[in-house]
């Protein structure tokens, strides 16, 4: 993996289409009548060299990653994560970050934060969200944790990264964080209720917990997907793998129950956002969201499926290759008008909590 110390650009490209939050969702996601223009749209919004992942210098033990079919995976003792941690996969994660930033109308979070001073990003990945948050809130101390040291060495002075397994008991003090952010941990956690209890303990009274996760199934925006569409099979693969691993990919179906059992008694604010796959929306912003979603999927597709299908479900590598070919075809099919649901929940720690 690369060892250059440079900061990945934040919130690129520099200019985004005008905000369109005031327009109805169905209008914003109307399909573009000219699907032939999609190939040029990809070139116009994305520069393959604009998002770069770097690695920090860490001990040789941690950097001795496990290898599978030419890809590398985290080697943190006692932890398990199904996605690769190499540069190829990390570029896809950074594309997904920009996609979500656009979809949230140029926002890094939805909770109504007021001058947060200590922030925790659980499962920070490439660290791009934590870096952007630290830039946006220079008075805040931002900590990002992950199983792999894939974050850049050059970061804002108020941002730092730590190797940590969020499923193990946290060593942070009680009532220490104003805000805890979680994103992209489907298929990673065995006991979400226990994780939420740790969040509750470490949040200050009145502090906010916010989580964003991709949900299943992938669906058609204005018409159901055909019965023989591979997106149905794709969802089934991850549901089955989650059951076998004991680490669900359907977190958003249960997180309200788990949060309540963990002790979060305040209002649970929820939101569902349709992330188009491809540039089929007519609205310029949502077309860009869809193109970044397409590029992120294409970049990370093999990494998403390799471990899940071969190590968890016992498929032969040739079977995975066939599945991926069908999914790539579906990603590029402008007639499907397919989308991923992105689900959000955020809530406060009660002011009178004894946790």
Short mmCIF file of N, CA and C in Angstrom, two decimals, residues 166-261:
data_model
loop_
_atom_site.label_atom_id
_atom_site.label_comp_id
_atom_site.label_asym_id
_atom_site.label_seq_id
_atom_site.Cartn_x
_atom_site.Cartn_y
_atom_site.Cartn_z
N UNK A 166 -14.19 -1.55 17.69
CA UNK A 166 -15.32 -0.96 18.40
C UNK A 166 -16.17 -1.99 19.12
N UNK A 167 -15.99 -3.27 18.82
CA UNK A 167 -16.76 -4.31 19.50
C UNK A 167 -16.17 -4.68 20.86
N UNK A 168 -14.94 -4.27 21.11
CA UNK A 168 -14.33 -4.50 22.41
C UNK A 168 -14.71 -3.37 23.38
N UNK A 169 -14.60 -3.60 24.70
CA UNK A 169 -14.94 -2.53 25.66
C UNK A 169 -14.16 -1.25 25.38
N UNK A 170 -14.87 -0.14 25.36
CA UNK A 170 -14.23 1.14 25.08
C UNK A 170 -13.47 1.63 26.31
N UNK A 171 -12.34 2.29 26.08
CA UNK A 171 -11.54 2.84 27.17
C UNK A 171 -11.79 4.33 27.37
N UNK A 172 -12.67 4.92 26.57
CA UNK A 172 -12.97 6.34 26.73
C UNK A 172 -13.77 6.57 28.01
N UNK A 173 -13.56 7.72 28.60
CA UNK A 173 -14.24 8.06 29.85
C UNK A 173 -15.73 8.28 29.62
N UNK A 174 -16.50 8.08 30.68
CA UNK A 174 -17.92 8.39 30.62
C UNK A 174 -18.12 9.88 30.35
N UNK A 175 -19.23 10.18 29.66
CA UNK A 175 -19.65 11.57 29.43
C UNK A 175 -18.54 12.41 28.79
N UNK A 176 -17.86 11.86 27.77
CA UNK A 176 -16.71 12.56 27.21
C UNK A 176 -16.91 13.13 25.81
N UNK A 177 -17.90 12.64 25.05
CA UNK A 177 -18.06 13.08 23.67
C UNK A 177 -19.35 13.88 23.49
N UNK A 178 -19.25 14.94 22.68
CA UNK A 178 -20.44 15.71 22.31
C UNK A 178 -21.18 15.05 21.15
N UNK A 179 -20.45 14.26 20.35
CA UNK A 179 -21.05 13.70 19.14
C UNK A 179 -20.30 12.43 18.77
N UNK A 180 -21.05 11.36 18.49
CA UNK A 180 -20.48 10.11 18.00
C UNK A 180 -21.11 9.81 16.64
N UNK A 181 -20.26 9.56 15.65
CA UNK A 181 -20.69 9.34 14.28
C UNK A 181 -20.34 7.92 13.86
N UNK A 182 -21.31 7.22 13.26
CA UNK A 182 -21.11 5.86 12.76
C UNK A 182 -21.61 5.81 11.33
N UNK A 183 -20.83 5.17 10.46
CA UNK A 183 -21.26 5.07 9.06
C UNK A 183 -20.63 3.83 8.42
N UNK A 184 -21.43 3.09 7.65
CA UNK A 184 -20.90 1.99 6.86
C UNK A 184 -20.42 0.79 7.64
N UNK A 185 -21.13 0.42 8.71
CA UNK A 185 -20.73 -0.73 9.51
C UNK A 185 -21.69 -1.91 9.40
N UNK A 186 -22.53 -1.94 8.35
CA UNK A 186 -23.37 -3.12 8.16
C UNK A 186 -22.48 -4.34 7.93
N UNK A 187 -22.86 -5.47 8.49
CA UNK A 187 -22.08 -6.68 8.35
C UNK A 187 -20.82 -6.72 9.21
N UNK A 188 -20.69 -5.79 10.14
CA UNK A 188 -19.45 -5.67 10.92
C UNK A 188 -19.62 -5.94 12.41
N UNK A 189 -20.81 -5.80 12.93
CA UNK A 189 -21.02 -5.82 14.38
C UNK A 189 -21.94 -6.96 14.77
N UNK A 190 -21.53 -7.75 15.76
CA UNK A 190 -22.37 -8.85 16.23
C UNK A 190 -23.46 -8.38 17.19
N UNK A 191 -23.13 -7.44 18.06
CA UNK A 191 -24.06 -7.03 19.11
C UNK A 191 -24.21 -5.51 19.06
N UNK A 192 -25.18 -5.04 18.28
CA UNK A 192 -25.37 -3.60 18.14
C UNK A 192 -25.88 -2.97 19.44
N UNK A 193 -26.68 -3.70 20.18
CA UNK A 193 -27.18 -3.16 21.44
C UNK A 193 -26.01 -2.84 22.38
N UNK A 194 -25.03 -3.74 22.43
CA UNK A 194 -23.86 -3.50 23.27
C UNK A 194 -23.05 -2.31 22.77
N UNK A 195 -22.92 -2.16 21.46
CA UNK A 195 -22.20 -1.01 20.91
C UNK A 195 -22.92 0.28 21.25
N UNK A 196 -24.23 0.28 21.11
CA UNK A 196 -25.00 1.48 21.44
C UNK A 196 -24.89 1.83 22.93
N UNK A 197 -24.79 0.81 23.79
CA UNK A 197 -24.62 1.08 25.22
C UNK A 197 -23.28 1.79 25.48
N UNK A 198 -22.26 1.40 24.74
CA UNK A 198 -20.97 2.07 24.89
C UNK A 198 -21.07 3.52 24.41
N UNK A 199 -21.80 3.73 23.31
CA UNK A 199 -22.01 5.11 22.84
C UNK A 199 -22.72 5.94 23.90
N UNK A 200 -23.76 5.36 24.49
CA UNK A 200 -24.53 6.08 25.50
C UNK A 200 -23.65 6.43 26.70
N UNK A 201 -22.83 5.49 27.14
CA UNK A 201 -21.96 5.75 28.28
C UNK A 201 -20.97 6.86 28.00
N UNK A 202 -20.42 6.88 26.81
CA UNK A 202 -19.35 7.84 26.49
C UNK A 202 -19.84 9.19 26.01
N UNK A 203 -21.12 9.30 25.65
CA UNK A 203 -21.67 10.60 25.28
C UNK A 203 -21.90 11.46 26.51
N UNK A 204 -21.68 12.75 26.35
CA UNK A 204 -22.08 13.69 27.39
C UNK A 204 -23.60 13.76 27.44
N UNK A 205 -24.22 14.07 28.59
CA UNK A 205 -25.65 14.31 28.61
C UNK A 205 -26.03 15.38 27.59
N UNK A 206 -26.98 15.06 26.73
CA UNK A 206 -27.36 15.97 25.65
C UNK A 206 -26.56 15.79 24.38
N UNK A 207 -25.54 14.93 24.43
CA UNK A 207 -24.74 14.66 23.23
C UNK A 207 -25.50 13.84 22.21
N UNK A 208 -25.04 13.87 20.97
CA UNK A 208 -25.75 13.24 19.87
C UNK A 208 -25.02 12.01 19.34
N UNK A 209 -25.79 10.97 19.01
CA UNK A 209 -25.32 9.81 18.26
C UNK A 209 -26.00 9.85 16.90
N UNK A 210 -25.22 9.67 15.83
CA UNK A 210 -25.78 9.67 14.47
C UNK A 210 -25.18 8.51 13.69
N UNK A 211 -26.05 7.82 12.92
CA UNK A 211 -25.59 6.67 12.14
C UNK A 211 -26.21 6.69 10.75
N UNK A 212 -25.40 6.35 9.76
CA UNK A 212 -25.84 6.24 8.37
C UNK A 212 -25.45 4.87 7.83
N UNK A 213 -26.40 4.16 7.24
CA UNK A 213 -26.11 2.83 6.68
C UNK A 213 -26.89 2.62 5.38
N UNK A 214 -26.26 1.90 4.46
CA UNK A 214 -26.97 1.45 3.26
C UNK A 214 -27.91 0.33 3.66
N UNK A 215 -29.09 0.31 3.04
CA UNK A 215 -30.11 -0.67 3.39
C UNK A 215 -30.46 -1.52 2.18
N UNK A 216 -31.11 -2.63 2.43
CA UNK A 216 -31.62 -3.50 1.40
C UNK A 216 -33.14 -3.44 1.40
N UNK A 217 -33.80 -3.68 0.27
CA UNK A 217 -33.21 -4.09 -1.01
C UNK A 217 -32.91 -2.90 -1.91
N UNK A 218 -32.07 -3.14 -2.93
CA UNK A 218 -31.97 -2.21 -4.05
C UNK A 218 -33.29 -2.30 -4.81
N UNK A 219 -33.84 -1.16 -5.18
CA UNK A 219 -35.18 -1.14 -5.77
C UNK A 219 -35.22 -0.23 -6.99
N UNK A 220 -36.33 -0.28 -7.70
CA UNK A 220 -36.56 0.61 -8.84
C UNK A 220 -37.29 1.86 -8.38
N UNK A 221 -36.89 3.01 -8.86
CA UNK A 221 -37.45 4.28 -8.39
C UNK A 221 -38.89 4.49 -8.84
N UNK A 222 -39.16 4.27 -10.12
CA UNK A 222 -40.50 4.56 -10.64
C UNK A 222 -41.23 3.32 -11.15
N UNK A 223 -40.59 2.17 -11.07
CA UNK A 223 -41.22 0.89 -11.44
C UNK A 223 -40.41 -0.22 -10.79
N UNK A 224 -41.07 -1.33 -10.43
CA UNK A 224 -40.33 -2.45 -9.82
C UNK A 224 -39.26 -2.98 -10.77
N UNK A 225 -38.16 -3.44 -10.19
CA UNK A 225 -37.13 -4.07 -11.01
C UNK A 225 -37.65 -5.40 -11.55
N UNK A 226 -37.22 -5.80 -12.75
CA UNK A 226 -37.67 -7.09 -13.30
C UNK A 226 -37.35 -8.25 -12.36
N UNK A 227 -38.17 -9.29 -12.41
CA UNK A 227 -37.98 -10.44 -11.52
C UNK A 227 -36.62 -11.10 -11.71
N UNK A 228 -36.09 -11.04 -12.94
CA UNK A 228 -34.80 -11.67 -13.21
C UNK A 228 -33.62 -10.73 -13.04
N UNK A 229 -33.86 -9.55 -12.46
CA UNK A 229 -32.78 -8.57 -12.27
C UNK A 229 -31.81 -9.07 -11.20
N UNK A 230 -30.52 -8.96 -11.45
CA UNK A 230 -29.51 -9.48 -10.54
C UNK A 230 -29.49 -8.74 -9.21
N UNK A 231 -30.06 -7.54 -9.14
CA UNK A 231 -30.08 -6.82 -7.87
C UNK A 231 -30.83 -7.60 -6.79
N UNK A 232 -31.82 -8.40 -7.18
CA UNK A 232 -32.50 -9.25 -6.19
C UNK A 232 -31.53 -10.29 -5.62
N UNK A 233 -30.73 -10.90 -6.51
CA UNK A 233 -29.76 -11.89 -6.06
C UNK A 233 -28.69 -11.25 -5.18
N UNK A 234 -28.27 -10.04 -5.55
CA UNK A 234 -27.25 -9.32 -4.79
C UNK A 234 -27.70 -9.12 -3.35
N UNK A 235 -28.94 -8.70 -3.17
CA UNK A 235 -29.45 -8.51 -1.82
C UNK A 235 -29.51 -9.82 -1.05
N UNK A 236 -29.92 -10.90 -1.72
CA UNK A 236 -30.02 -12.19 -1.05
C UNK A 236 -28.66 -12.69 -0.58
N UNK A 237 -27.62 -12.43 -1.38
CA UNK A 237 -26.26 -12.84 -1.01
C UNK A 237 -25.86 -12.22 0.32
N UNK A 238 -26.11 -10.93 0.48
CA UNK A 238 -25.67 -10.25 1.70
C UNK A 238 -26.56 -10.59 2.89
N UNK A 239 -27.83 -10.80 2.66
CA UNK A 239 -28.69 -11.24 3.76
C UNK A 239 -28.23 -12.59 4.31
N UNK A 240 -27.97 -13.53 3.39
CA UNK A 240 -27.55 -14.86 3.81
C UNK A 240 -26.19 -14.80 4.51
N UNK A 241 -25.27 -14.02 3.96
CA UNK A 241 -23.94 -13.91 4.57
C UNK A 241 -24.03 -13.30 5.96
N UNK A 242 -24.87 -12.30 6.14
CA UNK A 242 -25.04 -11.70 7.45
C UNK A 242 -25.55 -12.68 8.48
N UNK A 243 -26.48 -13.54 8.06
CA UNK A 243 -27.00 -14.56 8.99
C UNK A 243 -25.90 -15.56 9.35
N UNK A 244 -25.09 -15.95 8.39
CA UNK A 244 -24.04 -16.93 8.66
C UNK A 244 -22.95 -16.35 9.55
N UNK A 245 -22.62 -15.08 9.35
CA UNK A 245 -21.57 -14.45 10.15
C UNK A 245 -22.07 -14.01 11.51
N UNK A 246 -23.39 -13.87 11.66
CA UNK A 246 -23.93 -13.29 12.88
C UNK A 246 -23.69 -11.80 12.93
N UNK A 247 -23.52 -11.19 11.75
CA UNK A 247 -23.27 -9.75 11.64
C UNK A 247 -24.19 -9.21 10.54
N UNK A 248 -25.33 -8.72 10.92
CA UNK A 248 -26.41 -8.44 9.99
C UNK A 248 -26.08 -7.31 9.00
N UNK A 249 -26.55 -7.49 7.76
CA UNK A 249 -26.53 -6.42 6.77
C UNK A 249 -27.87 -5.68 6.74
N UNK A 250 -28.77 -6.03 7.64
CA UNK A 250 -30.09 -5.40 7.70
C UNK A 250 -30.23 -4.60 9.01
N UNK A 251 -29.18 -3.89 9.35
CA UNK A 251 -29.12 -3.14 10.61
C UNK A 251 -30.26 -2.14 10.72
N UNK A 252 -30.58 -1.48 9.61
CA UNK A 252 -31.57 -0.40 9.67
C UNK A 252 -32.98 -0.92 9.98
N UNK A 253 -33.21 -2.22 9.79
CA UNK A 253 -34.52 -2.78 10.12
C UNK A 253 -34.71 -2.93 11.63
N UNK A 254 -33.61 -2.88 12.37
CA UNK A 254 -33.68 -3.19 13.80
C UNK A 254 -33.09 -2.11 14.71
N UNK A 255 -32.45 -1.08 14.13
CA UNK A 255 -31.67 -0.20 15.00
C UNK A 255 -32.53 0.59 15.98
N UNK A 256 -33.77 0.88 15.64
CA UNK A 256 -34.60 1.60 16.60
C UNK A 256 -34.83 0.76 17.86
N UNK A 257 -35.10 -0.53 17.67
CA UNK A 257 -35.28 -1.44 18.82
C UNK A 257 -34.00 -1.53 19.64
N UNK A 258 -32.87 -1.68 18.98
CA UNK A 258 -31.60 -1.82 19.68
C UNK A 258 -31.22 -0.55 20.42
N UNK A 259 -31.47 0.60 19.83
CA UNK A 259 -31.17 1.86 20.50
C UNK A 259 -32.00 2.01 21.76
N UNK A 260 -33.27 1.65 21.69
CA UNK A 260 -34.14 1.76 22.87
C UNK A 260 -33.66 0.81 23.97
N UNK A 261 -33.32 -0.42 23.59
CA UNK A 261 -32.86 -1.38 24.59
C UNK A 261 -31.54 -0.94 25.22
#
